[in-house]
Every structure is written in C-alpha cells, then in structure tokens.
CSV table of C-alpha atoms in Angstrom, one decimal:
chain,number,residue,atom,x,y,z
A,1,ALA,CA,0.1,0.0,-0.2
A,2,TYR,CA,2.9,2.4,0.7
A,3,TRP,CA,4.1,2.1,-2.8
A,4,ARG,CA,0.7,2.8,-4.6
A,5,GLN,CA,0.5,5.5,-2.6
A,6,HIS,CA,4.0,6.3,-3.4
A,7,LYS,CA,3.4,6.1,-7.2
A,8,GLU,CA,0.4,8.3,-6.7
A,9,ARG,CA,2.1,11.0,-5.2
A,10,PHE,CA,4.3,11.0,-7.6
A,11,VAL,CA,2.7,10.8,-10.6
A,12,LYS,CA,0.6,13.9,-9.4
A,13,LYS,CA,3.9,15.8,-8.1
A,14,LEU,CA,5.2,15.6,-12.7
A,15,GLY,CA,2.3,18.4,-13.3
A,16,ASP,CA,2.2,19.2,-17.1
A,17,ALA,CA,5.6,20.2,-17.6
A,18,GLN,CA,7.0,16.9,-17.1
A,19,VAL,CA,4.4,14.6,-18.7
A,20,LEU,CA,3.5,14.6,-22.3
A,21,ASN,CA,-0.4,13.2,-21.5
A,22,LEU,CA,-1.7,13.0,-18.5
A,23,GLY,CA,-4.2,11.0,-19.5
A,24,ILE,CA,-2.4,7.6,-17.6
A,25,THR,CA,-4.0,5.4,-16.7
A,26,GLU,CA,-3.3,1.7,-15.9
A,27,ARG,CA,-5.5,0.3,-19.5
A,28,ALA,CA,-4.6,3.4,-21.5
A,29,TYR,CA,-4.6,0.7,-24.2
A,30,ASP,CA,-6.4,-2.4,-24.5
A,31,ARG,CA,-3.8,-3.9,-25.9
A,32,ARG,CA,-0.2,-3.7,-25.4
A,33,ASN,CA,0.7,-4.1,-28.7
A,34,GLU,CA,-1.8,-1.1,-29.8
A,35,PHE,CA,0.3,0.8,-26.9
A,36,TYR,CA,4.1,-0.1,-29.1
A,37,GLN,CA,2.5,0.7,-32.3
A,38,ALA,CA,1.5,4.4,-31.0
A,39,ILE,CA,4.7,4.7,-29.4
A,40,HIS,CA,6.9,3.6,-32.0
A,41,ASP,CA,4.5,6.4,-34.6
A,42,ARG,CA,4.8,9.1,-32.5
A,43,TYR,CA,8.9,8.5,-31.3
A,44,ILE,CA,10.2,6.8,-33.5
A,45,GLY,CA,9.1,6.7,-37.4
A,46,ASP,CA,11.1,5.1,-39.9
A,47,THR,CA,14.5,5.8,-37.8
A,48,PRO,CA,17.0,2.5,-36.5
A,49,ILE,CA,17.1,1.8,-33.2
A,50,ILE,CA,18.3,-0.1,-30.6
A,51,PHE,CA,15.5,-2.4,-28.8
A,52,LEU,CA,16.9,-3.8,-25.5
A,53,GLU,CA,14.0,-6.7,-24.2
A,54,PHE,CA,14.1,-7.3,-20.9
A,55,GLY,CA,11.8,-10.7,-20.3
A,56,VAL,CA,11.3,-11.9,-23.6
A,57,PHE,CA,9.5,-15.1,-22.8
A,58,GLN,CA,8.0,-16.4,-26.0
A,59,GLY,CA,9.0,-13.7,-28.1
A,60,GLU,CA,6.2,-11.5,-28.6
A,61,SER,CA,7.2,-7.9,-27.7
A,62,ILE,CA,10.3,-8.4,-29.3
A,63,LEU,CA,9.0,-9.9,-32.8
A,64,GLY,CA,6.3,-7.3,-32.5
A,65,TRP,CA,8.8,-4.1,-32.6
A,66,ALA,CA,11.1,-6.2,-35.3
A,67,ALA,CA,7.9,-6.1,-37.6
A,68,MET,CA,6.7,-2.6,-36.5
A,69,ASN,CA,10.1,-1.1,-36.9
A,70,ASP,CA,12.0,-2.5,-40.7
A,71,HIS,CA,14.9,-0.5,-40.7
A,72,PRO,CA,18.2,-2.6,-41.8
A,73,ASP,CA,20.5,-0.8,-39.5
A,74,SER,CA,18.0,-1.6,-35.8
A,75,ARG,CA,18.7,-4.2,-33.3
A,76,PHE,CA,16.8,-6.2,-31.6
A,77,ILE,CA,18.8,-8.0,-28.8
A,78,GLY,CA,16.0,-9.8,-26.4
A,79,PHE,CA,17.4,-11.0,-22.4
A,80,ASP,CA,16.1,-13.9,-20.4
A,81,THR,CA,17.0,-17.2,-18.2
A,82,PHE,CA,14.1,-19.0,-20.9
A,83,GLU,CA,13.8,-21.0,-17.5
A,84,GLY,CA,11.2,-18.3,-16.1
A,85,LEU,CA,11.4,-16.0,-12.7
A,86,PRO,CA,14.4,-16.5,-10.6
A,87,GLU,CA,12.0,-16.1,-7.4
A,88,ALA,CA,8.6,-15.9,-6.8
A,89,TRP,CA,6.7,-12.8,-8.1
A,90,LYS,CA,3.1,-11.8,-6.9
A,91,ASN,CA,0.9,-15.0,-7.5
A,92,TYR,CA,4.0,-17.2,-9.7
A,93,ASN,CA,6.2,-19.2,-8.7
A,94,ALA,CA,9.6,-19.5,-9.7
A,95,GLY,CA,10.2,-20.8,-12.6
A,96,HIS,CA,6.8,-19.6,-14.2
A,97,PHE,CA,7.1,-17.7,-17.9
A,98,SER,CA,9.7,-20.7,-17.9
A,99,THR,CA,9.9,-21.4,-21.8
A,100,ASP,CA,12.4,-24.8,-21.1
A,101,ARG,CA,14.9,-22.7,-22.4
A,102,GLN,CA,13.8,-22.6,-25.7
A,103,VAL,CA,14.2,-19.6,-27.3
A,104,PRO,CA,11.7,-18.2,-29.6
A,105,GLU,CA,12.1,-18.1,-33.5
A,106,THR,CA,12.5,-15.8,-36.2
A,107,ASP,CA,14.5,-15.6,-39.6
A,108,ASP,CA,15.3,-11.6,-39.1
A,109,ASN,CA,18.7,-11.4,-38.6
A,110,ARG,CA,18.5,-8.0,-36.7
A,111,VAL,CA,16.8,-10.2,-33.8
A,112,ARG,CA,18.8,-12.2,-31.5
A,113,PHE,CA,18.5,-13.7,-27.8
A,114,VAL,CA,20.3,-14.1,-24.8
A,115,ALA,CA,20.3,-16.6,-22.6
A,116,GLY,CA,20.8,-15.9,-18.6
A,117,LEU,CA,20.2,-14.1,-15.9
A,118,PHE,CA,21.0,-10.2,-16.2
A,119,GLN,CA,24.0,-9.7,-14.2
A,120,ASP,CA,25.9,-12.5,-16.2
A,121,THR,CA,25.2,-11.2,-19.8
A,122,LEU,CA,24.4,-7.6,-20.1
A,123,ASP,CA,27.9,-6.8,-19.8
A,124,ASN,CA,29.1,-7.9,-22.5
A,125,THR,CA,26.1,-7.1,-24.7
A,126,VAL,CA,26.7,-3.3,-23.8
A,127,ARG,CA,30.8,-3.2,-24.4
A,128,ASN,CA,29.4,-3.8,-28.4
A,129,LEU,CA,26.4,-1.7,-28.5
A,130,PRO,CA,27.1,0.6,-31.1
A,131,GLY,CA,26.3,4.3,-31.3
A,132,GLY,CA,24.2,6.4,-32.4
A,133,PRO,CA,20.1,4.5,-33.1
A,134,ARG,CA,17.8,5.9,-30.8
A,135,LEU,CA,17.7,3.6,-27.7
A,136,VAL,CA,15.0,2.0,-26.8
A,137,LEU,CA,14.5,-0.8,-23.5
A,138,HIS,CA,11.5,-3.0,-23.0
A,139,ILE,CA,11.8,-3.7,-19.3
A,140,ASP,CA,9.6,-6.5,-18.6
A,141,SER,CA,11.4,-8.1,-16.1
A,142,ASP,CA,9.2,-8.3,-13.4
A,143,LEU,CA,11.6,-8.2,-10.4
A,144,TYR,CA,12.6,-5.2,-8.3
A,145,SER,CA,16.2,-5.9,-8.1
A,146,ALA,CA,16.5,-7.2,-11.7
A,147,ALA,CA,14.5,-4.0,-13.4
A,148,LEU,CA,16.8,-1.9,-10.6
A,149,TYR,CA,19.7,-4.1,-12.1
A,150,ILE,CA,19.2,-3.0,-15.8
A,151,LEU,CA,18.4,0.9,-14.8
A,152,THR,CA,21.5,1.2,-13.2
A,153,ARG,CA,24.1,-0.5,-15.3
A,154,LEU,CA,22.7,1.3,-18.4
A,155,HIS,CA,22.6,4.5,-16.7
A,156,ASP,CA,25.5,5.6,-19.1
A,157,GLN,CA,23.5,4.7,-22.4
A,158,LEU,CA,20.3,6.4,-21.1
A,159,VAL,CA,20.7,9.9,-22.7
A,160,PRO,CA,17.8,11.9,-23.8
A,161,GLY,CA,15.6,10.5,-26.5
A,162,THR,CA,16.0,7.0,-25.1
A,163,LEU,CA,12.7,5.3,-24.5
A,164,ILE,CA,12.1,3.0,-21.8
A,165,LEU,CA,8.6,1.3,-21.6
A,166,PHE,CA,7.9,-0.5,-18.1
A,167,ASP,CA,5.5,-3.7,-19.1
A,168,GLN,CA,4.4,-3.5,-15.4
A,169,TRP,CA,5.0,0.0,-13.9
A,170,VAL,CA,1.5,-0.1,-12.8
A,171,ASP,CA,2.7,-2.8,-10.5
A,172,ILE,CA,5.0,-2.0,-7.3
A,173,HIS,CA,8.3,-3.6,-8.6
A,174,GLU,CA,9.1,-1.8,-11.7
A,175,TYR,CA,8.0,1.3,-10.4
A,176,ARG,CA,9.6,1.2,-7.3
A,177,ALA,CA,13.5,0.2,-9.0
A,178,SER,CA,12.5,3.5,-11.5
A,179,THR,CA,11.8,5.8,-8.2
A,180,ASP,CA,14.8,4.4,-6.9
A,181,TYR,CA,17.1,4.8,-9.8
A,182,LEU,CA,16.0,8.1,-10.4
A,183,ALA,CA,16.8,9.3,-6.8
A,184,ALA,CA,19.9,7.6,-6.3
A,185,TYR,CA,21.3,9.2,-9.3
A,186,GLY,CA,19.4,12.6,-9.4
A,187,THR,CA,17.9,12.2,-13.0
A,188,HIS,CA,14.4,12.9,-14.3
A,189,LEU,CA,12.4,11.3,-17.0
A,190,LYS,CA,9.2,12.4,-19.0
A,191,LEU,CA,5.7,10.1,-19.2
A,192,VAL,CA,4.5,9.5,-22.4
A,193,SER,CA,1.4,7.8,-23.4
C-alpha cells in the first residue's frame, strides 16, 4: 500500500511540464501492441533503433517491435533466462514463464537472444552496442532487483531521447525500481503515452 500511494503522489507531482500526456491510466490501451504501435509511430517512425528487451518469454513483444520497425540498421536484443522467474513474484512461483530454455524462433537477422541472468549477460552486450540509433528499453523483468539492475547498469547509455517501456510499471516492483534509480542517480524522466 505504501508504494502504491507513493506512486500516485509521484505521478501527481510531475505536473504538466514533465508529462506529455496526463491521461495515464492502468489500461490506456486495450492491448499492449496498440500502445507499442502508438509509441513507435509518435516517437520513432522510420528511424533505426536499438531495442533491448528484458524478459522475453515467448518473444511476442520483441518480434512485434522488429515487425514494426523494419529499418535495416535496427537491432533487437532480447535478454531472458528462458527458465522462468528466478524467484517468486506476486502470485507466480519461481520458474513461471519458463520456455524450457527454448528461445523464440525468427528468421530476422536483426533479432538475437541472450540467455542467462541479466547480471551475467548484460555487460558483454553493452560493450558491443553500436552508437547512433535511439535506444529503446522494454523492461518486462517483473522483479524489483532485475529492473533496478538494468537501469543502473545502463545509466551511461540512457541519454535524452531514450525510450523506456515498463511492462508492469503499474505494479510496485518496476515502479519502485524506477523511482529508486531516479533518486540515486539524480536524473529525471518524462511519462509518455
């Protein structure tokens, strides 16, 4: 309850100057792919992106983004253990969302998957990220510790114009990770929808 109240105060405090669309609701779009398409159309268009997804499961989001953005210079990298949640989260036991280590299939050579814990796999990938294209993060890690690790590890790459999509920002874990990151690094964000 504390973190829900904190989030409500946080959103109210942002004010018009920092929020592009104050009509934020938990279900502003009926389907998340409608939200992704709106974000892509409004903020990306025909430009190349580097799309990093944290929490791939069966690949619906990352493959959807690759289909939306067909720029040949775009890159899509999905991080997941493919063994499910490493610990219990909400009503889900550890191991839920497992694909038995099977990564999604695709014939798009711009898409690749990195299997393992973020803490074990992100550093090598970050070292090899090309500069230039806009960075788009899709944080669907569910867990507070994972979301906070992603944000703090990628802090130097989070330049103005970076888009960060939280799949469960309405849940306390990803919301709390984002506010703790902002407080620790003294940085700001704009909410968009």
